[in-house]
mmCIF file of C-alpha atoms in Angstrom:
data_model
loop_
_atom_site.group_PDB
_atom_site.id
_atom_site.type_symbol
_atom_site.label_atom_id
_atom_site.label_comp_id
_atom_site.label_asym_id
_atom_site.label_seq_id
_atom_site.Cartn_x
_atom_site.Cartn_y
_atom_site.Cartn_z
ATOM 1 C CA MET A 32 122.414 89.746 93.248
ATOM 2 C CA ASN A 33 121.396 86.527 91.512
ATOM 3 C CA LEU A 34 118.161 85.109 92.833
ATOM 4 C CA LYS A 35 117.602 81.443 91.962
ATOM 5 C CA VAL A 36 114.265 80.025 90.946
ATOM 6 C CA VAL A 37 114.383 76.969 93.189
ATOM 7 C CA GLU A 38 116.620 78.071 96.010
ATOM 8 C CA VAL A 39 115.503 81.530 97.154
ATOM 9 C CA GLU A 40 118.245 83.933 98.200
ATOM 10 C CA LEU A 41 117.125 86.148 101.053
ATOM 11 C CA ILE A 42 117.980 89.846 101.252
ATOM 12 C CA LYS A 43 118.618 90.752 104.892
ATOM 13 C CA THR A 44 119.038 94.074 106.712
ATOM 14 C CA ASN A 45 121.698 94.851 109.286
ATOM 15 C CA CYS A 46 119.340 94.211 112.162
ATOM 16 C CA TYR A 47 118.837 90.632 110.985
ATOM 17 C CA VAL A 48 122.532 89.954 110.519
ATOM 18 C CA SER A 49 123.399 91.241 113.998
ATOM 19 C CA GLY A 50 120.742 89.125 115.762
ATOM 20 C CA PRO A 51 117.139 90.387 115.509
ATOM 21 C CA ASP A 52 114.541 91.002 118.224
ATOM 22 C CA VAL A 53 111.823 90.688 115.611
ATOM 23 C CA VAL A 54 111.830 89.822 111.891
ATOM 24 C CA LEU A 55 109.550 91.026 109.147
ATOM 25 C CA VAL A 56 109.468 88.822 106.088
ATOM 26 C CA LEU A 57 108.563 91.262 103.319
ATOM 27 C CA ALA A 58 107.217 90.383 99.881
ATOM 28 C CA HIS A 59 107.330 92.579 96.811
ATOM 29 C CA GLY A 60 104.369 93.851 94.709
ATOM 30 C CA ALA A 61 103.114 92.521 91.403
ATOM 31 C CA GLY A 62 105.241 94.602 89.048
ATOM 32 C CA ALA A 63 108.466 95.441 90.860
ATOM 33 C CA PRO A 64 111.227 93.236 92.357
ATOM 34 C CA ALA A 65 112.477 92.849 95.911
ATOM 35 C CA ASP A 66 115.170 95.492 95.317
ATOM 36 C CA SER A 67 112.941 98.169 93.733
ATOM 37 C CA ASP A 68 113.408 101.757 94.968
ATOM 38 C CA PHE A 69 110.352 101.466 97.141
ATOM 39 C CA MET A 70 111.467 98.220 98.774
ATOM 40 C CA GLU A 71 115.013 99.501 99.306
ATOM 41 C CA LEU A 72 113.732 102.682 101.017
ATOM 42 C CA LEU A 73 111.234 100.740 103.139
ATOM 43 C CA ALA A 74 113.708 98.094 104.264
ATOM 44 C CA ALA A 75 116.266 100.800 105.188
ATOM 45 C CA ALA A 76 113.664 102.821 107.122
ATOM 46 C CA LEU A 77 112.500 99.733 109.033
ATOM 47 C CA ASP A 78 116.088 98.800 109.796
ATOM 48 C CA GLU A 79 116.567 102.276 111.323
ATOM 49 C CA GLU A 80 113.565 101.611 113.473
ATOM 50 C CA GLY A 81 114.998 98.350 114.765
ATOM 51 C CA VAL A 82 112.838 96.032 112.660
ATOM 52 C CA ALA A 83 114.914 93.393 110.864
ATOM 53 C CA VAL A 84 113.658 92.770 107.310
ATOM 54 C CA VAL A 85 114.067 89.758 105.070
ATOM 55 C CA ARG A 86 113.061 90.171 101.365
ATOM 56 C CA PHE A 87 112.603 87.471 98.778
ATOM 57 C CA GLU A 88 111.166 87.113 95.280
ATOM 58 C CA PHE A 89 108.290 85.035 93.934
ATOM 59 C CA PRO A 90 109.156 82.534 91.185
ATOM 60 C CA TYR A 91 107.856 84.657 88.292
ATOM 61 C CA MET A 92 110.049 87.600 89.400
ATOM 62 C CA GLN A 93 113.068 85.323 89.842
ATOM 63 C CA LYS A 94 112.592 84.134 86.239
ATOM 64 C CA ARG A 95 112.280 87.740 85.040
ATOM 65 C CA ARG A 96 115.607 88.513 86.754
ATOM 66 C CA GLU A 97 117.214 85.653 84.897
ATOM 67 C CA ASP A 98 116.058 86.438 81.343
ATOM 68 C CA GLY A 99 114.648 89.993 81.523
ATOM 69 C CA ARG A 100 111.163 89.060 80.324
ATOM 70 C CA LYS A 101 108.236 90.534 82.112
ATOM 71 C CA ARG A 102 105.640 88.039 83.339
ATOM 72 C CA PRO A 103 102.324 88.219 85.159
ATOM 73 C CA PRO A 104 102.357 87.049 88.779
ATOM 74 C CA ASP A 105 102.203 83.287 89.474
ATOM 75 C CA ARG A 106 98.863 81.852 90.504
ATOM 76 C CA GLN A 107 97.949 82.271 94.180
ATOM 77 C CA PRO A 108 98.883 78.704 95.273
ATOM 78 C CA VAL A 109 102.415 79.189 93.841
ATOM 79 C CA LEU A 110 102.802 82.562 95.528
ATOM 80 C CA LEU A 111 101.617 81.199 98.860
ATOM 81 C CA ASP A 112 103.832 78.117 98.599
ATOM 82 C CA CYS A 113 106.882 80.313 97.943
ATOM 83 C CA PHE A 114 106.010 82.647 100.835
ATOM 84 C CA SER A 115 105.427 79.710 103.165
ATOM 85 C CA GLY A 116 108.738 78.137 102.187
ATOM 86 C CA THR A 117 110.551 81.412 102.812
ATOM 87 C CA LEU A 118 108.870 81.759 106.194
ATOM 88 C CA ALA A 119 110.024 78.267 107.151
ATOM 89 C CA GLN A 120 113.546 79.080 106.005
ATOM 90 C CA VAL A 121 113.652 82.252 108.122
ATOM 91 C CA ARG A 122 112.218 80.400 111.144
ATOM 92 C CA GLU A 123 114.936 77.755 110.857
ATOM 93 C CA GLU A 124 117.612 80.469 110.776
ATOM 94 C CA VAL A 125 116.393 82.596 113.718
ATOM 95 C CA GLY A 126 114.937 79.859 115.972
ATOM 96 C CA GLU A 127 111.668 79.608 117.805
ATOM 97 C CA SER A 128 112.191 82.444 120.270
ATOM 98 C CA VAL A 129 112.304 85.342 117.724
ATOM 99 C CA PRO A 130 108.918 86.780 116.717
ATOM 100 C CA ILE A 131 108.338 86.653 112.990
ATOM 101 C CA TRP A 132 105.901 88.966 111.167
ATOM 102 C CA ILE A 133 105.021 88.792 107.502
ATOM 103 C CA GLY A 134 103.948 91.513 105.116
ATOM 104 C CA GLY A 135 104.528 93.136 101.775
ATOM 105 C CA LYS A 136 103.953 95.793 99.234
ATOM 106 C CA SER A 137 100.511 95.656 97.513
ATOM 107 C CA MET A 138 100.161 92.101 96.143
ATOM 108 C CA GLY A 139 102.878 90.891 98.527
ATOM 109 C CA GLY A 140 100.888 92.242 101.484
ATOM 110 C CA ARG A 141 97.714 90.590 100.194
ATOM 111 C CA MET A 142 99.544 87.246 99.991
ATOM 112 C CA ALA A 143 100.864 87.725 103.541
ATOM 113 C CA SER A 144 97.339 88.367 104.812
ATOM 114 C CA ILE A 145 96.006 85.263 103.074
ATOM 115 C CA LEU A 146 98.811 83.209 104.456
ATOM 116 C CA ALA A 147 97.962 84.429 107.972
ATOM 117 C CA SER A 148 94.276 83.634 107.379
ATOM 118 C CA ILE A 149 95.148 79.950 106.859
ATOM 119 C CA SER A 150 96.813 79.702 110.246
ATOM 120 C CA ALA A 151 100.430 80.282 109.224
ATOM 121 C CA PRO A 152 102.622 80.430 112.381
ATOM 122 C CA VAL A 153 103.290 84.197 112.458
ATOM 123 C CA ASP A 154 103.071 86.843 115.126
ATOM 124 C CA GLY A 155 101.468 89.516 112.949
ATOM 125 C CA VAL A 156 100.992 91.038 109.475
ATOM 126 C CA VAL A 157 101.920 94.443 108.018
ATOM 127 C CA CYS A 158 100.766 95.529 104.561
ATOM 128 C CA TYR A 159 102.067 98.565 102.677
ATOM 129 C CA GLY A 160 99.487 99.833 100.174
ATOM 130 C CA TYR A 161 96.911 97.041 100.319
ATOM 131 C CA PRO A 162 95.107 96.353 96.993
ATOM 132 C CA PHE A 163 91.563 96.414 98.402
ATOM 133 C CA HIS A 164 90.188 96.429 94.837
ATOM 134 C CA PRO A 165 91.532 96.998 91.316
ATOM 135 C CA PRO A 166 91.667 100.708 90.403
ATOM 136 C CA GLY A 167 88.324 101.850 89.082
ATOM 137 C CA LYS A 168 86.585 98.612 90.174
ATOM 138 C CA PRO A 169 85.408 99.232 93.743
ATOM 139 C CA ASP A 170 82.925 96.394 93.507
ATOM 140 C CA ARG A 171 85.733 93.777 93.421
ATOM 141 C CA TRP A 172 86.870 93.743 97.057
ATOM 142 C CA ARG A 173 89.677 91.498 98.278
ATOM 143 C CA VAL A 174 88.957 91.215 102.000
ATOM 144 C CA ASP A 175 86.859 88.064 102.325
ATOM 145 C CA HIS A 176 89.649 86.385 104.306
ATOM 146 C CA PHE A 177 90.191 89.250 106.770
ATOM 147 C CA PRO A 178 87.817 87.903 109.462
ATOM 148 C CA ARG A 179 89.891 84.655 109.552
ATOM 149 C CA ILE A 180 93.054 86.522 110.500
ATOM 150 C CA HIS A 181 93.596 86.042 114.248
ATOM 151 C CA CYS A 182 96.958 87.797 114.699
ATOM 152 C CA PRO A 183 97.563 91.574 114.814
ATOM 153 C CA MET A 184 97.378 93.138 111.337
ATOM 154 C CA LEU A 185 98.322 96.656 110.266
ATOM 155 C CA ILE A 186 97.745 98.246 106.860
ATOM 156 C CA LEU A 187 99.641 101.466 105.932
ATOM 157 C CA GLN A 188 97.638 103.152 103.184
ATOM 158 C CA GLY A 189 98.009 106.425 101.282
ATOM 159 C CA THR A 190 94.894 108.601 101.277
ATOM 160 C CA ARG A 191 95.187 108.968 97.464
ATOM 161 C CA ASP A 192 95.640 105.252 96.793
ATOM 162 C CA PRO A 193 93.349 104.183 93.894
ATOM 163 C CA PHE A 194 93.372 100.629 95.319
ATOM 164 C CA GLY A 195 91.421 101.809 98.375
ATOM 165 C CA LYS A 196 90.636 105.270 99.724
ATOM 166 C CA PRO A 197 89.352 106.350 103.179
ATOM 167 C CA GLY A 198 85.734 106.864 102.119
ATOM 168 C CA GLU A 199 85.549 103.430 100.529
ATOM 169 C CA LEU A 200 86.936 101.678 103.540
ATOM 170 C CA GLU A 201 84.745 103.568 106.028
ATOM 171 C CA ALA A 202 81.688 102.258 104.203
ATOM 172 C CA ARG A 203 82.929 98.638 104.493
ATOM 173 C CA GLN A 204 84.388 98.658 107.993
ATOM 174 C CA PRO A 205 82.506 95.546 109.176
ATOM 175 C CA GLU A 206 84.277 93.459 106.498
ATOM 176 C CA LEU A 207 87.751 94.366 107.779
ATOM 177 C CA GLY A 208 87.731 92.159 110.834
ATOM 178 C CA GLY A 209 90.277 93.239 113.456
ATOM 179 C CA CYS A 210 92.585 94.898 110.962
ATOM 180 C CA SER A 211 94.112 98.295 111.930
ATOM 181 C CA ILE A 212 94.610 100.912 109.235
ATOM 182 C CA THR A 213 96.958 103.903 109.423
ATOM 183 C CA TRP A 214 96.519 106.570 106.715
ATOM 184 C CA LEU A 215 99.482 108.376 105.203
ATOM 185 C CA ASP A 216 98.207 111.794 104.287
ATOM 186 C CA GLY A 217 98.413 112.542 100.564
ATOM 187 C CA GLY A 218 100.218 109.338 99.597
ATOM 188 C CA ASN A 219 99.423 107.340 96.528
ATOM 189 C CA HIS A 220 99.922 103.584 96.110
ATOM 190 C CA ASP A 221 103.707 104.055 96.326
ATOM 191 C CA PHE A 222 103.397 106.600 99.173
ATOM 192 C CA LYS A 223 104.260 109.494 96.852
ATOM 193 C CA PRO A 224 102.499 112.690 98.008
ATOM 194 C CA LEU A 225 101.635 115.728 95.900
ATOM 195 C CA ALA A 226 104.490 118.149 95.397
ATOM 196 C CA ARG A 227 102.596 120.992 97.096
ATOM 197 C CA SER A 228 102.270 118.973 100.298
ATOM 198 C CA GLY A 229 105.829 119.770 101.347
ATOM 199 C CA GLN A 230 106.507 116.082 102.016
ATOM 200 C CA SER A 231 108.381 113.508 99.971
ATOM 201 C CA GLN A 232 107.946 109.771 99.332
ATOM 202 C CA ASP A 233 110.835 109.180 101.664
ATOM 203 C CA ASP A 234 109.039 111.118 104.442
ATOM 204 C CA LEU A 235 105.947 108.959 104.132
ATOM 205 C CA ILE A 236 107.943 105.719 103.929
ATOM 206 C CA ARG A 237 109.785 106.701 107.134
ATOM 207 C CA GLU A 238 106.447 107.449 108.773
ATOM 208 C CA ALA A 239 105.181 104.017 107.652
ATOM 209 C CA ALA A 240 108.260 102.399 109.215
ATOM 210 C CA ARG A 241 107.729 104.347 112.480
ATOM 211 C CA GLN A 242 104.115 103.259 112.616
ATOM 212 C CA THR A 243 105.169 99.679 111.980
ATOM 213 C CA ARG A 244 107.570 99.740 114.936
ATOM 214 C CA LEU A 245 104.901 101.296 117.180
ATOM 215 C CA PHE A 246 102.296 98.699 116.169
ATOM 216 C CA ILE A 247 104.675 95.815 116.753
ATOM 217 C CA ARG A 248 105.618 97.236 120.153
ATOM 218 C CA GLN A 249 101.994 97.564 121.119
ATOM 219 C CA ALA A 250 101.471 93.939 120.206
ATOM 220 C CA ARG A 251 103.962 93.203 123.016
ATOM 221 C CA VAL A 252 106.902 91.893 121.015
ATOM 222 C CA PRO A 253 109.632 91.364 123.656
ATOM 223 C CA ASP A 254 112.461 93.910 123.937
ATOM 224 C CA LEU A 255 111.628 95.985 120.842
#
């Protein structure tokens, strides 16, 4: 796969290619590309649940793919512009009648939520491992925009995620707006559980995909 810097190539699941009932435009996290192991597992699990997924890469990751040099993420306006452009491209392909949700892994999910908060034309948001704060810095919260999100929003979060744990979020519930949170027992930021739990990363990713489908269905997406 050769992703271009200017013209973004979209990675689509089988559900999308065969004519989707709903599409989830999914962005990658800060340090791993659109075809990382996590993103591959998640897209496959969502596809099995009947949720068509479109993945893309932000400009800094596209450049890394071209020359192999690691770069920090682009500044927020660049990330949002790329996400918005991808959303418009998907909308043009699927038409006006197909519901489109946006989401992502970690930073990608944060950008999706910010995009929704500025009135992007989407039906909902799903975030996988939301970076509520940098690890070890629980005073630097990243939820100021949550109350401005007026579409359904779901966050799938591991209970061991250093970017935001259950006790921390419980104390700040009023700041979360109408966001729904589903906890994945024992999962870390990549949904990897402890070995003694008897579960695997794949198990938790599949559960995240199942919860995504249920949430979208409850939001009354037609025919899902």
